[in-house]
Coordinates of C-alpha atoms in Angstrom, one line a residue:
Chain L
M99 CA 0.0 0.0 0.0
Q100 CA 2.8 2.4 0.9
D101 CA 4.6 1.6 -2.4
F102 CA 1.4 2.2 -4.3
K103 CA 0.8 5.5 -2.5
E104 CA 4.2 6.7 -3.5
I105 CA 3.8 5.6 -7.1
Y106 CA 0.4 7.3 -7.2
E107 CA 1.7 10.6 -5.9
Q108 CA 4.7 10.5 -8.2
Y109 CA 3.0 9.6 -11.4
W110 CA -0.6 10.9 -11.2
S111 CA 0.1 14.1 -13.0
R112 CA 2.3 12.5 -15.6
V113 CA -0.3 9.9 -16.4
Y114 CA -3.0 12.4 -16.4
R115 CA -1.2 14.5 -19.0
L116 CA -0.6 11.5 -21.2
C117 CA -4.3 10.9 -21.1
M118 CA -5.1 14.5 -21.8
G119 CA -2.7 14.4 -24.8
Y120 CA -4.6 11.4 -26.1
L121 CA -8.1 12.4 -25.3
N122 CA -8.1 16.2 -25.0
D123 CA -11.1 16.0 -22.6
A124 CA -10.4 16.8 -18.9
A125 CA -13.1 14.6 -17.4
H126 CA -12.5 11.7 -19.7
A127 CA -8.7 12.0 -19.2
Q128 CA -9.2 11.9 -15.4
D129 CA -11.3 8.8 -15.8
V130 CA -8.8 6.9 -17.9
A131 CA -5.9 8.1 -15.6
Q132 CA -7.9 6.6 -12.6
E133 CA -8.5 3.3 -14.5
T134 CA -4.8 3.2 -15.1
F135 CA -4.0 3.4 -11.4
V136 CA -6.7 0.8 -10.6
T137 CA -4.8 -1.5 -12.9
V138 CA -1.5 -0.5 -11.4
W139 CA -2.9 -1.3 -8.0
E140 CA -4.1 -4.7 -9.2
K141 CA -1.0 -5.7 -11.0
L142 CA 1.6 -4.2 -8.7
P143 CA 2.1 -7.5 -6.7
Q144 CA 3.0 -9.3 -10.0
F145 CA 5.4 -6.5 -11.1
R146 CA 8.8 -8.3 -11.3
G147 CA 10.9 -5.3 -12.2
E148 CA 11.7 -6.5 -15.8
S149 CA 11.4 -2.8 -16.8
A150 CA 11.6 0.4 -14.9
I151 CA 8.5 1.1 -12.9
G152 CA 7.9 4.2 -15.0
T153 CA 8.0 2.3 -18.2
W154 CA 5.6 -0.2 -16.8
I155 CA 3.1 2.5 -15.6
F156 CA 3.3 4.3 -18.9
R157 CA 2.6 1.1 -20.8
I158 CA -0.5 0.5 -18.8
A159 CA -1.6 4.2 -19.3
S160 CA -1.0 4.0 -23.1
N161 CA -2.9 0.8 -23.3
Q162 CA -5.7 2.1 -21.2
C163 CA -6.0 5.1 -23.7
L164 CA -6.0 2.8 -26.7
R165 CA -8.5 0.6 -25.0
Q166 CA -11.0 3.5 -25.3
I167 CA -11.5 2.3 -28.9
A168 CA -12.6 -1.1 -27.8
R169 CA -14.8 -0.2 -25.0
D170 CA -18.6 -0.7 -25.0
K171 CA -20.1 2.6 -26.1
K172 CA -23.4 1.7 -24.3
M173 CA -21.7 1.5 -21.0
P174 CA -21.5 4.6 -18.9
R175 CA -18.0 5.9 -19.1
S176 CA -17.4 6.1 -15.4
A177 CA -18.6 4.3 -12.3
M178 CA -16.9 6.7 -10.0
P179 CA -18.6 8.7 -7.3
G180 CA -19.8 12.2 -8.4
E181 CA -17.7 14.1 -5.9
I182 CA -14.4 13.0 -7.4
A183 CA -15.6 13.7 -10.9
E184 CA -16.4 17.3 -9.9
K185 CA -12.9 18.0 -8.8
S186 CA -11.5 17.8 -12.3
E187 CA -9.7 20.9 -13.4
A188 CA -11.1 23.3 -15.9
A189 CA -9.9 22.9 -19.5
P190 CA -6.6 24.5 -20.4
E191 CA -6.6 27.8 -22.2
G192 CA -4.7 29.7 -24.9
K193 CA -1.5 28.2 -26.4
I194 CA -1.6 25.2 -24.1
A195 CA -5.2 24.4 -25.2
Y196 CA -4.0 24.8 -28.8
L197 CA -1.2 22.3 -28.3
Y198 CA -3.5 19.7 -26.7
K199 CA -6.0 20.2 -29.5
A200 CA -3.3 19.9 -32.1
I201 CA -2.1 16.7 -30.5
S202 CA -5.6 15.3 -30.3
E203 CA -5.9 15.7 -34.1
L204 CA -3.0 13.3 -34.7
S205 CA -3.4 9.6 -35.2
E206 CA -3.9 7.5 -32.1
T207 CA -0.3 6.1 -31.8
D208 CA 1.2 9.4 -32.7
R209 CA -0.7 11.0 -29.8
I210 CA 0.8 8.5 -27.4
I211 CA 4.3 8.9 -28.8
I212 CA 4.4 12.7 -28.7
S213 CA 2.9 12.8 -25.3
L214 CA 5.6 10.5 -23.9
E215 CA 8.2 12.5 -25.7
L216 CA 7.0 15.8 -24.3
E217 CA 6.8 14.2 -20.9
G218 CA 10.5 13.9 -21.2
L219 CA 10.9 10.2 -21.6
P220 CA 14.1 9.0 -23.4
Q221 CA 13.4 7.6 -26.9
A222 CA 14.6 4.1 -25.9
E223 CA 12.0 4.1 -23.2
I224 CA 9.3 5.2 -25.6
A225 CA 10.3 2.5 -28.0
S226 CA 10.0 -0.1 -25.1
I227 CA 6.5 1.3 -24.2
V228 CA 5.1 1.4 -27.7
G229 CA 6.8 -1.8 -28.9
I230 CA 8.6 -0.4 -32.0
S231 CA 12.3 0.2 -32.7
E232 CA 14.2 3.3 -31.4
G233 CA 14.9 4.4 -34.9
N234 CA 11.3 4.2 -35.7
V235 CA 10.4 6.3 -32.7
R236 CA 13.0 8.9 -33.7
V237 CA 11.6 9.2 -37.2
K238 CA 8.0 9.4 -35.9
I239 CA 8.8 12.1 -33.3
H240 CA 10.5 14.1 -36.0
R241 CA 7.5 13.9 -38.3
I242 CA 5.1 14.7 -35.5
K243 CA 7.0 17.7 -34.4
D244 CA 7.0 19.0 -37.9
K245 CA 3.2 18.6 -38.0
L246 CA 2.8 20.4 -34.7
T247 CA 5.1 23.3 -35.8
E248 CA 3.0 23.5 -39.0
K249 CA -0.2 23.7 -37.0
F250 CA 1.2 26.4 -34.8
K251 CA 1.8 28.6 -37.8
H252 CA -2.0 28.9 -37.9
Y253 CA -2.3 29.8 -34.3
D254 CA -3.9 33.2 -34.0
G255 CA -3.8 33.7 -30.2
Q256 CA -7.3 32.5 -29.5
Chain M
M248 CA 4.8 30.6 -34.0
M249 CA 6.4 27.6 -32.4
D250 CA 10.2 27.6 -32.6
N251 CA 11.6 24.6 -30.9
D252 CA 11.2 21.6 -28.7
N253 CA 11.6 23.5 -25.5
D254 CA 8.6 25.6 -26.3
L255 CA 6.4 22.5 -26.9
K256 CA 7.7 20.9 -23.7
A257 CA 7.2 24.0 -21.7
L258 CA 3.6 24.3 -22.9
W259 CA 3.0 20.6 -22.3
G260 CA 4.0 20.6 -18.7
G261 CA 2.9 24.2 -18.1
G262 CA -0.8 24.2 -17.5
V263 CA -2.5 21.0 -17.5
A264 CA -3.1 19.4 -14.2
A265 CA -5.9 17.8 -12.2
P266 CA -5.7 17.1 -8.5
A267 CA -5.1 13.4 -7.8
P268 CA -8.4 12.0 -6.5
D269 CA -8.4 10.6 -3.0
I270 CA -6.7 7.2 -3.0
T271 CA -9.4 5.5 -0.9
A272 CA -12.1 6.6 -3.3
L273 CA -10.0 5.3 -6.2
L274 CA -9.7 1.9 -4.6
T275 CA -13.3 1.8 -3.6
R276 CA -14.1 2.3 -7.2
A277 CA -11.9 -0.7 -8.1
G278 CA -13.8 -2.8 -5.5
T279 CA -17.2 -1.8 -6.9
V280 CA -16.4 -2.8 -10.4
K281 CA -15.1 -6.2 -9.2
R282 CA -18.2 -6.8 -7.0
K283 CA -20.6 -6.0 -9.8
A284 CA -18.8 -8.6 -12.1
R285 CA -19.0 -11.1 -9.3
N286 CA -22.7 -10.5 -8.6
K287 CA -23.4 -11.0 -12.3
M288 CA -21.5 -14.3 -12.2
I289 CA -23.4 -15.5 -9.1
W290 CA -26.7 -14.6 -10.6
G291 CA -25.8 -16.5 -13.8
N292 CA -24.9 -19.6 -11.8
L293 CA -28.1 -19.4 -9.8
L294 CA -30.2 -19.2 -13.0
L295 CA -28.4 -22.2 -14.4
V296 CA -29.1 -24.3 -11.3
L297 CA -32.8 -23.2 -11.2
T298 CA -33.2 -24.1 -14.9
S299 CA -31.7 -27.5 -14.3
I300 CA -33.9 -28.1 -11.2
F301 CA -37.0 -27.1 -13.2
I302 CA -36.2 -29.5 -16.0
A303 CA -35.3 -32.3 -13.5
W304 CA -38.7 -31.7 -11.9
V305 CA -40.4 -32.0 -15.3
W306 CA -38.5 -35.2 -16.0
I307 CA -39.5 -36.8 -12.6
H308 CA -43.0 -35.5 -12.5
Y309 CA -44.1 -36.4 -16.0
Q310 CA -42.0 -39.6 -16.3
P311 CA -41.3 -39.5 -20.1
H312 CA -41.3 -43.0 -21.6
M313 CA -39.7 -42.3 -25.0
L314 CA -36.0 -41.8 -25.4
T315 CA -36.7 -38.9 -27.8
T316 CA -38.3 -37.0 -24.9
K317 CA -35.2 -37.5 -22.7
I318 CA -32.8 -36.4 -25.4
G319 CA -35.0 -33.4 -26.1
I320 CA -34.9 -32.4 -22.5
V321 CA -31.1 -32.6 -22.4
L322 CA -30.8 -30.5 -25.6
I323 CA -33.1 -27.9 -24.2
I324 CA -31.1 -27.6 -21.0
L325 CA -28.0 -27.3 -23.0
S326 CA -29.3 -24.5 -25.0
M327 CA -30.5 -22.7 -22.0
A328 CA -27.1 -23.2 -20.2
I329 CA -25.3 -21.8 -23.3
Y330 CA -27.6 -18.8 -23.3
I331 CA -27.1 -18.1 -19.6
I332 CA -23.3 -18.6 -19.8
T333 CA -22.9 -16.1 -22.6
S334 CA -25.4 -13.6 -21.4
T335 CA -24.0 -13.2 -17.9
S336 CA -20.4 -12.7 -19.0
M337 CA -19.3 -16.0 -17.4
L338 CA -16.9 -16.4 -20.3
Q339 CA -15.2 -13.2 -19.3
F340 CA -12.1 -15.1 -18.4
L341 CA -11.6 -15.8 -22.2
F342 CA -11.4 -12.1 -22.9
R343 CA -8.9 -11.1 -20.2
D344 CA -6.1 -8.9 -21.6
E345 CA -2.6 -8.1 -20.2
P346 CA -2.6 -4.3 -19.9
D347 CA 1.1 -4.1 -19.1
T348 CA 2.6 -5.3 -22.3
D349 CA 3.9 -2.9 -24.9
T350 CA 1.4 -1.1 -27.1
A351 CA 2.1 -3.0 -30.3
S352 CA 1.5 -6.4 -28.5
Y353 CA -1.5 -4.9 -26.7
L354 CA -3.1 -3.8 -29.9
A355 CA -2.5 -7.3 -31.4
Q356 CA -4.0 -8.8 -28.2
L357 CA -7.1 -6.5 -28.3
L358 CA -7.7 -7.4 -32.0
R359 CA -7.4 -11.1 -31.3
L360 CA -9.8 -11.0 -28.4
R361 CA -12.4 -9.0 -30.5
Q362 CA -12.1 -11.5 -33.3
K363 CA -12.6 -14.3 -30.9
Q364 CA -15.6 -12.6 -29.5
E365 CA -17.1 -12.1 -32.9
Y366 CA -16.6 -15.8 -33.8
L367 CA -18.0 -16.9 -30.4
Q368 CA -21.1 -14.7 -30.8
K369 CA -21.9 -16.1 -34.2
T370 CA -21.2 -19.7 -33.3
I371 CA -22.9 -19.7 -29.9
M372 CA -26.0 -18.0 -31.3
T373 CA -26.3 -20.7 -34.1
L374 CA -25.7 -23.5 -31.6
Y375 CA -28.3 -22.1 -29.3
Y376 CA -31.0 -22.1 -31.9
V377 CA -30.1 -25.5 -33.3
L378 CA -30.1 -27.1 -29.8
L379 CA -33.3 -25.4 -28.8
S380 CA -35.3 -26.3 -31.9
G381 CA -33.9 -29.8 -32.1
G382 CA -34.6 -30.4 -28.5
M383 CA -38.1 -29.1 -28.8
A384 CA -38.8 -31.2 -31.8
L385 CA -37.7 -34.4 -30.0
Y386 CA -39.3 -33.5 -26.8
M387 CA -42.7 -33.0 -28.4
I388 CA -42.9 -36.3 -30.2
E389 CA -44.2 -38.2 -27.2
Y390 CA -46.9 -35.7 -26.3
A391 CA -47.8 -34.9 -29.9
T392 CA -48.6 -38.7 -30.5
M393 CA -50.8 -38.5 -27.4
L394 CA -52.7 -35.5 -28.9
G395 CA -53.6 -37.4 -32.0
R396 CA -52.5 -36.6 -35.5
R397 CA -54.5 -33.4 -36.0
Y398 CA -53.7 -31.5 -32.8
G399 CA -50.2 -33.0 -32.8
L400 CA -49.6 -31.4 -36.3
I401 CA -51.0 -28.1 -35.1
A402 CA -48.7 -28.2 -32.0
Y403 CA -45.7 -28.8 -34.4
L404 CA -46.8 -26.1 -36.8
V405 CA -47.2 -23.4 -34.1
T406 CA -43.8 -24.4 -32.4
F407 CA -41.8 -24.4 -35.6
G408 CA -43.6 -21.4 -37.0
W409 CA -42.2 -19.5 -33.9
I410 CA -38.8 -21.1 -34.3
A411 CA -38.7 -20.1 -38.0
L412 CA -39.6 -16.5 -37.1
A413 CA -36.9 -16.5 -34.5
W414 CA -34.3 -18.0 -36.9
F415 CA -35.1 -15.9 -40.0
Y416 CA -36.1 -12.6 -38.4
I417 CA -35.1 -12.2 -34.7
R418 CA -31.7 -13.9 -35.0
P419 CA -30.3 -11.9 -38.0
R420 CA -31.5 -8.7 -36.4
T421 CA -29.9 -9.5 -33.1
A422 CA -26.7 -10.5 -34.8
R423 CA -26.6 -7.3 -36.8
R424 CA -27.1 -5.2 -33.6
Q425 CA -24.4 -7.1 -31.7
L426 CA -21.9 -7.5 -34.5
A427 CA -22.0 -4.0 -36.0
P428 CA -20.3 -2.2 -33.1
L429 CA -17.8 -5.1 -32.7
N430 CA -16.9 -5.0 -36.4
E431 CA -16.4 -1.3 -36.1
V432 CA -14.0 -1.8 -33.2
I433 CA -12.1 -4.4 -35.1
R434 CA -11.8 -2.0 -38.1
Q435 CA -10.5 0.8 -35.9
L436 CA -8.0 -1.4 -34.1
E437 CA -6.6 -2.7 -37.5
Q438 CA -6.3 0.9 -38.5
V439 CA -4.3 1.9 -35.4
Q440 CA -2.1 -1.2 -35.8
Q441 CA -1.2 0.0 -39.3
Q442 CA -0.1 3.4 -37.9
L443 CA 2.7 1.6 -36.0
K444 CA 3.9 -0.1 -39.2
G445 CA 4.0 3.1 -41.1

């Protein structure tokens, strides 16, 4: 429990940002971040340290994001008590909002890769999270950054 | 205008945050989800047992003489069991995924699971109808002969009229309703998988 609490405090914001990058919806991101930590809690006793704990957590978070594709659309998105839901932060504004919007317009896997990159993870670690080669990660990040820079050319300060 | 990496990184970390929800509430949520799944499972098991008791009661109370009646009863129980097992997510263990593998493997896993689900839904539904109609046809032989030719024939016509309606109208409609979203998910997953190859 102590371990989990530390992990939770250390990684909550980082996981939440990854989910925001993927979903660009504060409430939904908070939901998916929570689901991530529920999985972390369940799986922690089986974690054997084959990768760094951060890599492991980001794998779960990335998969939890992608899982949104496969989830039953008829099911209510969240089963969490209302009072937690209300605590979610207001949506970002200005340039920050523009960045998250621009990221959310990328393809699913690109959204994950760039979110991990902007989160400051080394490319080798991103490669191990996503399951592609480091070279491939480098090429993709380069392309995605070009796309984002291009999008920012149209940013008019709104 | 966005100049370099640092700008992007500064923006990224700069403004987006949400307070971490209380850890106890988070874990309560995990417990609730688990409990709901378990209740559904218990309910499914109970229904199965009740159905079997009911059929056993029919068997003992009416003492069928013909073998066809007995085989019919067994087939009907089987079809009901199949229906209950699939509708109460008792097969959930077949669809468990490993959320802590890398994304590429996870996508492949999700795709495999959805394809398995699609196959199972199609097969199980067909099996259910075949067992149920076969079972009913056999079960009715004994009682239809008692009714005499005319009423026996009417009993068969009504029963199989209903089964035909279910097979040709209700079944395809249900299949379309269940499979359409599933196929859509499979299509999207394949698309995402392609992104990693590109």
